[in-house]
Coordinates of C-alpha atoms in Angstrom, one line a residue:
M168 CA 144.4 124.8 69.4
R169 CA 143.5 128.3 68.2
L170 CA 139.7 128.9 67.8
L171 CA 138.0 132.0 66.4
F172 CA 134.4 132.6 67.2
I173 CA 132.4 134.9 64.8
D174 CA 129.0 135.9 66.1
R175 CA 127.1 139.0 67.4
D176 CA 125.9 137.2 70.6
Q177 CA 128.9 137.8 72.9
T178 CA 127.1 136.3 75.9
E179 CA 126.6 133.0 74.2
L180 CA 130.2 133.0 72.9
S181 CA 131.5 133.6 76.4
G182 CA 129.5 130.6 77.6
I183 CA 130.9 128.3 74.8
R184 CA 134.4 129.6 75.6
W185 CA 134.0 128.7 79.3
F186 CA 132.7 125.2 78.4
L187 CA 135.6 124.4 76.1
H188 CA 138.2 125.8 78.5
T189 CA 136.7 123.6 81.2
Y190 CA 136.0 120.3 79.4
F191 CA 138.1 120.2 76.2
P192 CA 141.5 118.6 76.6
G193 CA 144.7 120.3 75.5
D194 CA 145.8 123.9 75.3
L195 CA 143.1 126.2 73.9
S196 CA 143.5 129.8 72.7
I197 CA 140.1 131.3 71.9
E198 CA 139.3 134.7 70.4
M199 CA 135.9 136.2 69.7
C200 CA 134.8 138.5 66.9
T201 CA 131.4 140.1 67.2
S202 CA 131.5 142.2 64.0
I203 CA 131.4 140.7 60.5
S204 CA 133.4 143.7 59.3
E205 CA 136.3 142.8 61.5
A206 CA 136.2 139.0 60.7
A207 CA 138.7 139.1 57.9
Q208 CA 141.2 141.1 59.9
S209 CA 140.8 138.7 62.9
I210 CA 141.4 135.7 60.7
Q211 CA 144.6 137.1 59.2
R212 CA 145.9 138.3 62.6
F213 CA 145.0 135.2 64.7
S214 CA 145.5 132.5 62.1
P215 CA 142.9 130.2 63.7
E216 CA 143.0 126.4 63.3
V217 CA 139.2 126.2 63.6
I218 CA 136.5 128.8 63.0
L219 CA 133.1 128.8 64.7
L220 CA 131.0 131.0 62.4
N221 CA 127.4 132.3 62.5
I222 CA 126.6 131.8 58.9
D223 CA 123.6 134.1 59.1
L224 CA 126.0 137.1 59.1
L225 CA 127.8 136.1 55.9
S226 CA 126.6 137.6 52.7
S227 CA 126.0 135.5 49.6
N228 CA 128.5 137.4 47.7
R229 CA 131.4 135.0 47.0
L230 CA 133.6 137.8 45.8
T231 CA 134.2 139.3 49.2
A232 CA 137.6 139.1 50.9
L233 CA 136.1 137.3 53.9
Y234 CA 134.4 134.7 51.7
G235 CA 137.8 134.0 50.0
L236 CA 139.5 133.6 53.4
L237 CA 136.8 131.3 54.7
Q238 CA 137.0 129.0 51.6
K239 CA 140.6 128.3 52.5
Y240 CA 139.4 126.8 55.8
A241 CA 137.3 124.1 54.1
G242 CA 136.9 121.3 56.6
K243 CA 137.8 123.5 59.6
I244 CA 134.7 125.6 59.9
L245 CA 131.8 124.9 62.3
A246 CA 128.8 126.9 61.2
I247 CA 125.9 128.3 63.3
T248 CA 122.5 129.4 62.2
T249 CA 119.6 130.8 64.1
E250 CA 117.0 129.5 61.7
P251 CA 117.7 126.4 59.4
L252 CA 116.8 128.3 56.2
F253 CA 117.7 126.8 52.8
K254 CA 119.9 129.8 51.8
N255 CA 122.0 129.3 55.0
A256 CA 122.4 125.6 54.3
L257 CA 123.6 126.5 50.8
K258 CA 126.3 128.8 52.3
A259 CA 127.4 125.9 54.6
I260 CA 127.7 123.5 51.7
D261 CA 129.6 126.0 49.6
L262 CA 132.1 126.6 52.5
Q263 CA 132.4 122.8 53.1
V264 CA 131.7 123.2 56.8
V265 CA 132.2 120.3 59.2
H266 CA 128.8 120.7 60.8
L267 CA 125.9 123.2 60.8
F268 CA 124.5 123.9 64.3
V269 CA 121.1 125.3 64.9
K270 CA 121.0 127.4 68.0
P271 CA 121.1 126.6 70.9
I272 CA 124.3 124.7 70.2
D273 CA 124.7 121.2 71.6
L274 CA 128.0 121.6 73.5
E275 CA 128.8 117.9 73.6
V276 CA 128.5 117.6 69.8
L277 CA 130.6 120.8 69.5
K278 CA 133.3 119.1 71.6
Q279 CA 133.2 116.0 69.5
K280 CA 133.4 117.9 66.2
L281 CA 136.4 120.0 67.4
S282 CA 138.1 116.8 68.6
A283 CA 137.7 115.2 65.2
I284 CA 139.2 118.3 63.5
S285 CA 142.1 118.2 66.0
L286 CA 142.8 114.6 65.3
H287 CA 143.2 115.2 61.6
T288 CA 145.2 118.4 61.8
P289 CA 148.7 117.6 60.4
E290 CA 150.5 119.9 62.7
L291 CA 149.0 118.3 65.7
Q292 CA 149.5 114.8 64.4
K293 CA 153.2 115.5 63.8
A294 CA 153.8 116.3 67.5
S295 CA 152.3 112.9 68.5
N296 CA 154.1 110.9 65.8
D297 CA 157.5 112.4 66.5
A298 CA 157.1 111.3 70.1
K299 CA 156.8 107.6 69.1
D300 CA 160.3 106.3 69.2
E301 CA 161.3 102.7 68.6
S302 CA 163.6 102.9 71.6
F303 CA 160.8 103.8 74.0
Y304 CA 160.5 100.3 75.5
Y305 CA 164.2 100.0 75.8
Q306 CA 164.4 103.3 77.7
L307 CA 161.6 102.2 79.9
F308 CA 163.0 98.9 81.1
L309 CA 166.7 98.9 80.5
E310 CA 169.4 100.8 82.5
S311 CA 170.9 103.5 80.5
T312 CA 174.4 104.9 80.7
T313 CA 173.2 108.3 79.4
N314 CA 170.5 110.6 80.7
T315 CA 167.4 110.0 78.6
S316 CA 165.2 112.5 80.6
A317 CA 162.2 114.0 78.8
T318 CA 161.3 117.5 79.8
D319 CA 158.8 118.2 77.1
I320 CA 156.4 115.4 77.9
Q321 CA 154.0 114.5 80.8
F322 CA 154.3 110.8 81.9
T323 CA 151.0 109.2 82.9
M324 CA 149.9 105.6 83.5
I325 CA 146.4 104.3 83.2
E326 CA 144.9 101.1 84.8
P327 CA 141.4 99.9 84.0
E328 CA 139.2 98.5 86.7
H329 CA 138.7 95.2 84.8
A330 CA 141.9 93.7 83.5
E331 CA 140.0 92.1 80.5
S332 CA 139.1 95.6 79.3
L333 CA 142.8 96.7 78.8
H334 CA 142.7 96.0 75.1
K335 CA 139.4 97.8 74.7
L336 CA 140.9 100.8 76.5
Y337 CA 143.9 100.8 74.2
L338 CA 141.7 100.8 71.1
W339 CA 139.5 103.5 72.7
L340 CA 142.4 105.8 73.4
Q341 CA 143.6 105.4 69.8
Q342 CA 140.2 106.1 68.3
T343 CA 139.0 108.9 70.6
P344 CA 139.8 112.2 68.9
I345 CA 140.0 114.4 72.0
F346 CA 143.3 112.8 73.0
Y347 CA 145.2 113.8 69.9
Q348 CA 148.2 115.1 71.8
M349 CA 149.0 111.8 73.5
S350 CA 151.3 108.9 72.6
I351 CA 150.1 105.5 73.8
Y352 CA 152.2 102.5 74.9
P353 CA 150.4 99.4 76.1
L354 CA 151.9 97.1 78.8
A355 CA 150.7 93.9 80.3
D356 CA 148.3 95.4 82.8
T357 CA 148.5 99.2 82.3
I358 CA 148.9 101.7 79.5
I359 CA 151.5 104.5 79.4
C360 CA 150.4 107.8 77.9
L361 CA 152.8 110.6 77.1
F362 CA 151.2 114.0 76.7
Q363 CA 153.2 116.3 74.5
T364 CA 153.4 119.1 77.0
S365 CA 154.9 119.7 80.4
D366 CA 152.1 121.9 81.6
L367 CA 150.6 120.0 84.5
K368 CA 147.4 122.1 84.6
I369 CA 146.6 121.2 81.0
I370 CA 147.3 117.5 81.7
E371 CA 145.1 117.5 84.8
K372 CA 142.2 118.9 82.8
D373 CA 142.7 116.3 80.0
I374 CA 143.0 113.5 82.5
R375 CA 139.7 114.4 84.2
T376 CA 138.0 114.6 80.8
L377 CA 139.4 111.1 80.0
L378 CA 138.0 109.7 83.2
K379 CA 134.6 111.2 82.5
E380 CA 134.5 110.1 78.8
W381 CA 135.5 106.5 79.7
Q382 CA 132.9 106.3 82.5
I383 CA 130.2 107.5 80.1
T384 CA 131.0 105.1 77.3
N385 CA 132.3 102.0 79.1
S386 CA 131.6 99.9 82.1
G387 CA 134.1 100.1 85.0
G388 CA 136.4 102.9 86.0
L389 CA 140.0 103.9 85.5
N390 CA 142.8 104.9 87.8
I391 CA 145.4 107.3 86.4
S392 CA 148.8 108.1 87.9
I393 CA 150.7 111.3 86.9
Y394 CA 154.4 111.8 87.2
D395 CA 154.8 115.3 88.7
G396 CA 158.4 115.2 90.0
P397 CA 161.6 116.7 88.6
P398 CA 162.8 115.7 85.1
T399 CA 164.4 112.2 85.0
T400 CA 164.7 109.2 82.8
L401 CA 161.7 107.3 81.5
K402 CA 162.7 104.3 83.5
E403 CA 162.6 106.3 86.8
M404 CA 159.3 108.0 85.9
F405 CA 157.8 104.5 85.2
A406 CA 159.0 103.1 88.5
V407 CA 157.7 106.0 90.6
T408 CA 154.4 106.4 88.7
K409 CA 153.7 102.6 88.9
R410 CA 154.3 102.8 92.7
A411 CA 151.8 105.6 93.0
L412 CA 149.2 103.6 91.1
L413 CA 149.4 100.9 93.8
Q414 CA 147.5 103.3 96.0
S415 CA 144.3 102.2 94.2
F416 CA 144.4 99.1 96.5
Y417 CA 143.2 101.4 99.3
E418 CA 141.1 103.9 97.3
G419 CA 139.4 101.9 94.6
F420 CA 138.9 103.2 91.0
G421 CA 138.0 106.6 89.5
H422 CA 141.0 108.4 91.0
I423 CA 144.0 110.4 90.0
F424 CA 147.3 109.7 91.9
Y425 CA 150.4 111.8 91.9
A426 CA 154.0 110.5 92.1
T427 CA 154.9 113.0 94.7
K428 CA 151.9 112.4 96.9
Q429 CA 152.2 108.7 97.9
Y430 CA 150.8 107.2 101.1
Q431 CA 153.2 106.2 103.8
T432 CA 152.5 102.6 104.8
Q433 CA 153.4 100.8 108.0
P434 CA 153.8 97.1 108.8
L435 CA 151.0 95.1 110.2
D436 CA 151.3 91.9 112.2
P437 CA 149.9 89.4 109.7
L438 CA 148.8 86.9 112.4
L439 CA 145.8 87.5 114.6
T440 CA 146.5 87.7 118.3
P441 CA 144.7 85.2 120.6
E442 CA 142.4 88.1 121.7
E443 CA 141.6 89.0 118.1
Q444 CA 140.9 85.3 117.3
Q445 CA 138.5 85.1 120.2
L446 CA 136.8 88.4 119.4
L447 CA 136.2 87.2 115.8
I448 CA 134.9 83.8 116.9
N449 CA 132.6 85.4 119.5
S450 CA 131.2 87.8 116.9
L451 CA 130.4 84.9 114.6
E452 CA 128.9 82.8 117.4
E453 CA 126.7 85.7 118.5
G454 CA 125.7 86.5 114.9
N455 CA 127.0 90.0 115.4
V456 CA 127.7 91.1 111.8
D457 CA 128.3 94.7 112.9
A458 CA 131.2 93.5 115.1
V459 CA 132.7 91.6 112.2
K460 CA 132.4 94.8 110.0
A461 CA 134.1 96.9 112.7
F462 CA 136.8 94.3 113.0
L463 CA 137.6 94.3 109.3
Y464 CA 137.0 98.0 108.5
R465 CA 139.6 99.0 111.1
L466 CA 142.1 97.9 108.4
S467 CA 141.0 100.6 106.0
N468 CA 139.9 103.6 108.2
G469 CA 141.6 106.3 110.1
G470 CA 144.1 107.4 107.5
I471 CA 146.5 104.6 108.4
Y472 CA 147.7 102.5 105.4
Y473 CA 149.2 99.1 106.1
E474 CA 151.6 97.2 103.7
Q475 CA 149.5 95.4 101.1
D476 CA 151.2 92.0 101.5
D477 CA 150.7 92.2 105.3
L478 CA 147.0 93.0 104.9
R479 CA 146.5 90.0 102.6
I480 CA 148.2 87.6 105.0
H481 CA 146.3 89.1 107.9
L482 CA 143.0 88.5 106.1
T483 CA 143.9 84.9 105.4
S484 CA 144.4 84.6 109.2
V485 CA 140.8 85.9 109.5
L486 CA 139.7 83.3 107.0
A487 CA 141.3 80.6 109.1
Q488 CA 139.1 81.6 112.0
I489 CA 136.1 81.6 109.7
R490 CA 137.1 78.1 108.7
R491 CA 137.0 77.0 112.3
F492 CA 133.4 78.3 112.5
M493 CA 132.5 76.4 109.4
L494 CA 133.9 73.1 110.7
K495 CA 132.0 73.4 114.0
Y496 CA 128.7 73.7 112.2
K497 CA 129.7 71.3 109.4
L498 CA 129.1 74.0 106.8
H499 CA 132.1 72.8 104.8
E500 CA 130.0 69.8 103.8
K501 CA 127.8 72.1 101.7
A502 CA 129.4 72.1 98.2
A503 CA 128.3 75.7 97.4
I504 CA 129.7 77.1 100.7
E505 CA 133.0 75.2 100.3
Q506 CA 133.3 76.7 96.8
N507 CA 132.5 80.2 98.0
Y508 CA 135.2 79.7 100.7
R509 CA 137.8 78.9 98.1
Q510 CA 136.7 81.8 95.9
L511 CA 137.1 84.1 98.9
F512 CA 140.6 82.8 99.5
H513 CA 141.5 83.8 95.9
L514 CA 139.8 87.1 96.3
I515 CA 142.0 87.9 99.3
I516 CA 145.2 86.9 97.5
E517 CA 144.5 88.4 94.1
H518 CA 141.9 91.2 94.1
P519 CA 143.4 94.7 93.5
I520 CA 141.0 96.6 95.8
L521 CA 140.9 96.2 99.6
Y522 CA 137.3 97.4 100.0
T523 CA 136.1 94.7 97.6
I524 CA 137.9 92.1 99.6
L525 CA 136.5 93.3 102.9
N526 CA 133.0 93.3 101.6
G527 CA 133.4 89.8 100.2
I528 CA 134.4 88.5 103.6
I529 CA 131.5 90.3 105.3
V530 CA 128.9 88.9 102.8
F531 CA 130.3 85.4 103.3
T532 CA 130.3 85.6 107.1
Q533 CA 126.7 86.9 107.0
R534 CA 125.7 83.8 105.0
L535 CA 127.6 81.5 107.4
I536 CA 125.9 83.1 110.4
D537 CA 122.5 82.5 108.9
L538 CA 123.4 78.9 108.1
A539 CA 124.8 78.3 111.6
R540 CA 121.5 79.6 113.0
E541 CA 119.6 77.1 110.9
A542 CA 122.0 74.3 111.9
R543 CA 121.3 75.1 115.6
M544 CA 117.5 74.9 114.9
E545 CA 118.0 71.6 113.1
K546 CA 120.3 70.3 115.8
K547 CA 123.0 69.5 113.3
A548 CA 125.8 71.4 115.0
D549 CA 128.3 69.7 117.3
Y550 CA 126.9 71.3 120.4
V551 CA 129.3 69.4 122.7
E552 CA 132.3 71.0 121.0
L553 CA 130.6 74.4 121.1
A554 CA 129.8 74.0 124.8
I555 CA 133.4 73.0 125.5
E556 CA 134.7 76.1 123.7
I557 CA 132.4 78.3 125.7
I558 CA 133.6 76.7 128.9
D559 CA 137.3 76.9 128.0
H560 CA 137.0 80.7 127.3
H561 CA 134.4 81.8 129.9
Y562 CA 135.0 79.5 132.9
H563 CA 136.0 82.6 135.0
N564 CA 132.4 83.9 134.7
S565 CA 130.6 82.8 137.8
E566 CA 127.2 82.8 135.9
L567 CA 128.4 80.1 133.6
S568 CA 126.3 77.0 134.0
L569 CA 124.4 74.3 132.1
P570 CA 121.3 76.5 131.6
F571 CA 123.4 79.5 130.6
I572 CA 125.4 77.5 128.0
A573 CA 122.3 75.8 126.6
H574 CA 120.6 79.2 126.2
K575 CA 123.6 80.6 124.4
L576 CA 123.5 77.6 122.0
G577 CA 119.8 77.9 121.5
I578 CA 118.9 74.4 122.8
S579 CA 117.4 73.0 125.9
A580 CA 119.4 72.3 129.0
N581 CA 118.2 68.7 129.2
Y582 CA 119.2 68.0 125.6
L583 CA 122.7 69.5 126.1
S584 CA 123.1 67.6 129.4
T585 CA 122.3 64.3 127.6
I586 CA 124.5 64.7 124.6
F587 CA 127.4 66.1 126.6
S588 CA 127.4 63.2 129.1
K589 CA 127.1 60.7 126.2
K590 CA 130.1 62.1 124.3
Q591 CA 132.4 63.2 127.1
G592 CA 131.6 60.4 129.6
Q593 CA 130.8 62.9 132.4
P594 CA 128.3 65.6 133.1
L595 CA 128.8 69.1 131.9
K596 CA 128.9 70.5 135.4
R597 CA 131.8 68.2 136.4
Y598 CA 133.7 69.2 133.3
L599 CA 133.2 72.9 134.2
Q600 CA 134.4 72.2 137.7
Q601 CA 137.5 70.5 136.5
V602 CA 138.4 73.3 134.2
R603 CA 138.0 75.9 137.0
I604 CA 140.0 73.8 139.5
Q605 CA 142.8 73.2 136.9
S606 CA 143.1 76.9 136.3
S607 CA 143.2 77.5 140.1
T608 CA 146.0 75.0 140.6
K609 CA 148.1 76.9 138.1
M610 CA 147.4 80.2 139.8
L611 CA 148.2 78.8 143.2
I612 CA 151.7 77.9 141.9
E613 CA 152.4 80.9 139.7
T614 CA 151.0 83.8 141.7
D615 CA 150.8 85.1 145.3
F616 CA 147.1 85.9 145.1
A617 CA 145.0 85.0 148.1
V618 CA 143.0 81.8 147.9
S619 CA 139.7 83.7 148.1
E620 CA 140.9 85.9 145.2
I621 CA 141.9 82.9 143.1
A622 CA 138.4 81.4 143.8
L623 CA 136.7 84.6 142.4
L624 CA 139.0 84.7 139.4
N625 CA 138.0 81.2 138.4
G626 CA 134.2 81.6 138.7
F627 CA 133.7 80.6 142.4
E628 CA 131.6 83.2 144.3
D629 CA 132.0 81.2 147.6
P630 CA 135.6 80.6 148.7
N631 CA 134.5 78.0 151.2
Y632 CA 132.8 76.0 148.4
F633 CA 135.9 76.4 146.3
S634 CA 138.1 74.9 149.1
K635 CA 135.8 71.9 149.6
L636 CA 135.6 71.2 145.9
F637 CA 139.4 71.6 145.5
K638 CA 140.1 69.1 148.3
R639 CA 137.6 66.6 146.9
L640 CA 139.1 66.8 143.4
I641 CA 142.8 67.3 144.2
G642 CA 143.0 65.5 147.6
T643 CA 144.3 68.5 149.6
T644 CA 143.4 72.0 150.5
P645 CA 144.5 75.0 148.3
N646 CA 146.8 76.3 151.0
R647 CA 148.5 72.9 151.4
Y648 CA 148.7 72.4 147.7
R649 CA 150.6 75.8 147.4
K650 CA 152.9 75.0 150.2
G651 CA 153.7 71.6 148.8
W652 CA 154.9 73.2 145.5
K653 CA 157.0 75.8 147.3
I654 CA 159.0 73.4 149.5

């Protein structure tokens, strides 16, 4: 667009020129004329599409050459006045100006008025209309035997944060004047925009303006992908640009992605290791939300990007461990919690943004931790199962005992002893001894460790006590047991 500014205040005109070059989309060519005597010559030489005129400088003589030139620009003049005098208003009416500004100029209004003029300029509309070809969708999705590369357009793809706002975005793009040089093609979940220029710098400025304008006038954000590779077919540009847009899974919305700058992803074991399972369960049992956060955020930090499908499966494995925690505390019996659990499953499988999924899991686990704490206080949890789990995973700790486990569960030792004996048919101490001795027999067979070392590795600080207990429960000493297996 060619703009001519006519005003004596060169400083103010320079500021307006900077604003438009920075925030107005499309290619702008701006000239400034600070003398009314040179205005007619500037108009004839520059052939502006829009004139920004300080109407205070214009005489009321309708017979001047300048007045005659300006009348030909009816509907394309934006007038300025220092004082809103009646005579200046009459001049504006006579010239049929688009808008009469009173200094200081509202730059946002100026941008809107220029955009409206641009939208209705036949020359500019023609460039957009010519680009709309009935064969566009065929070129986009069907293989072609001929090269249908487009070197005079810039291929971009737009995705709204909320899928339900796609139609609203389409209408907004059609009705927003500032994007007059853009052809719009809606798809099922994105919108393709073809800018009628191959100048990437102009497109980048227009795209940033588009992001800003949508954010101001609508809820939610946009992600925009730009094809910046070598000329190729529409089908290939679509495929590469669509792939670049998938990076929004890691970054969220409000970003611009480039086809030539895509992340390198690497595979991730979708299943949790036994160590990871135990780490997660321990974090939940201890009410350590920070540990849960650290466990989850490792998937999105450090500049490492895992395959999206692997991440989703991995997070369902995390959800399986959370389910175990729910069952132990009978939290699945709460209708609201069970519903939230199912919603979280769908969030993991379907939501387009990784960070939102991770936050959803963290919020849910925080609630479970609070409810589990209440269940302990109300003695509704299955403390026997919890105690068995603690023993099975920590029997090698010599400090593990009935008081230690009861303290960890937040109940009294007497209460734990009573319910454990009732359910298991034996005291907790005897169950702990059996687990330790069973582990010891395995190590005696499979390793060459000394008996004293095996005792320590299984929670016995006194090797002599270990040997006596081993003989009482197994019927022979540790050394004889080992020799018997090696014969």
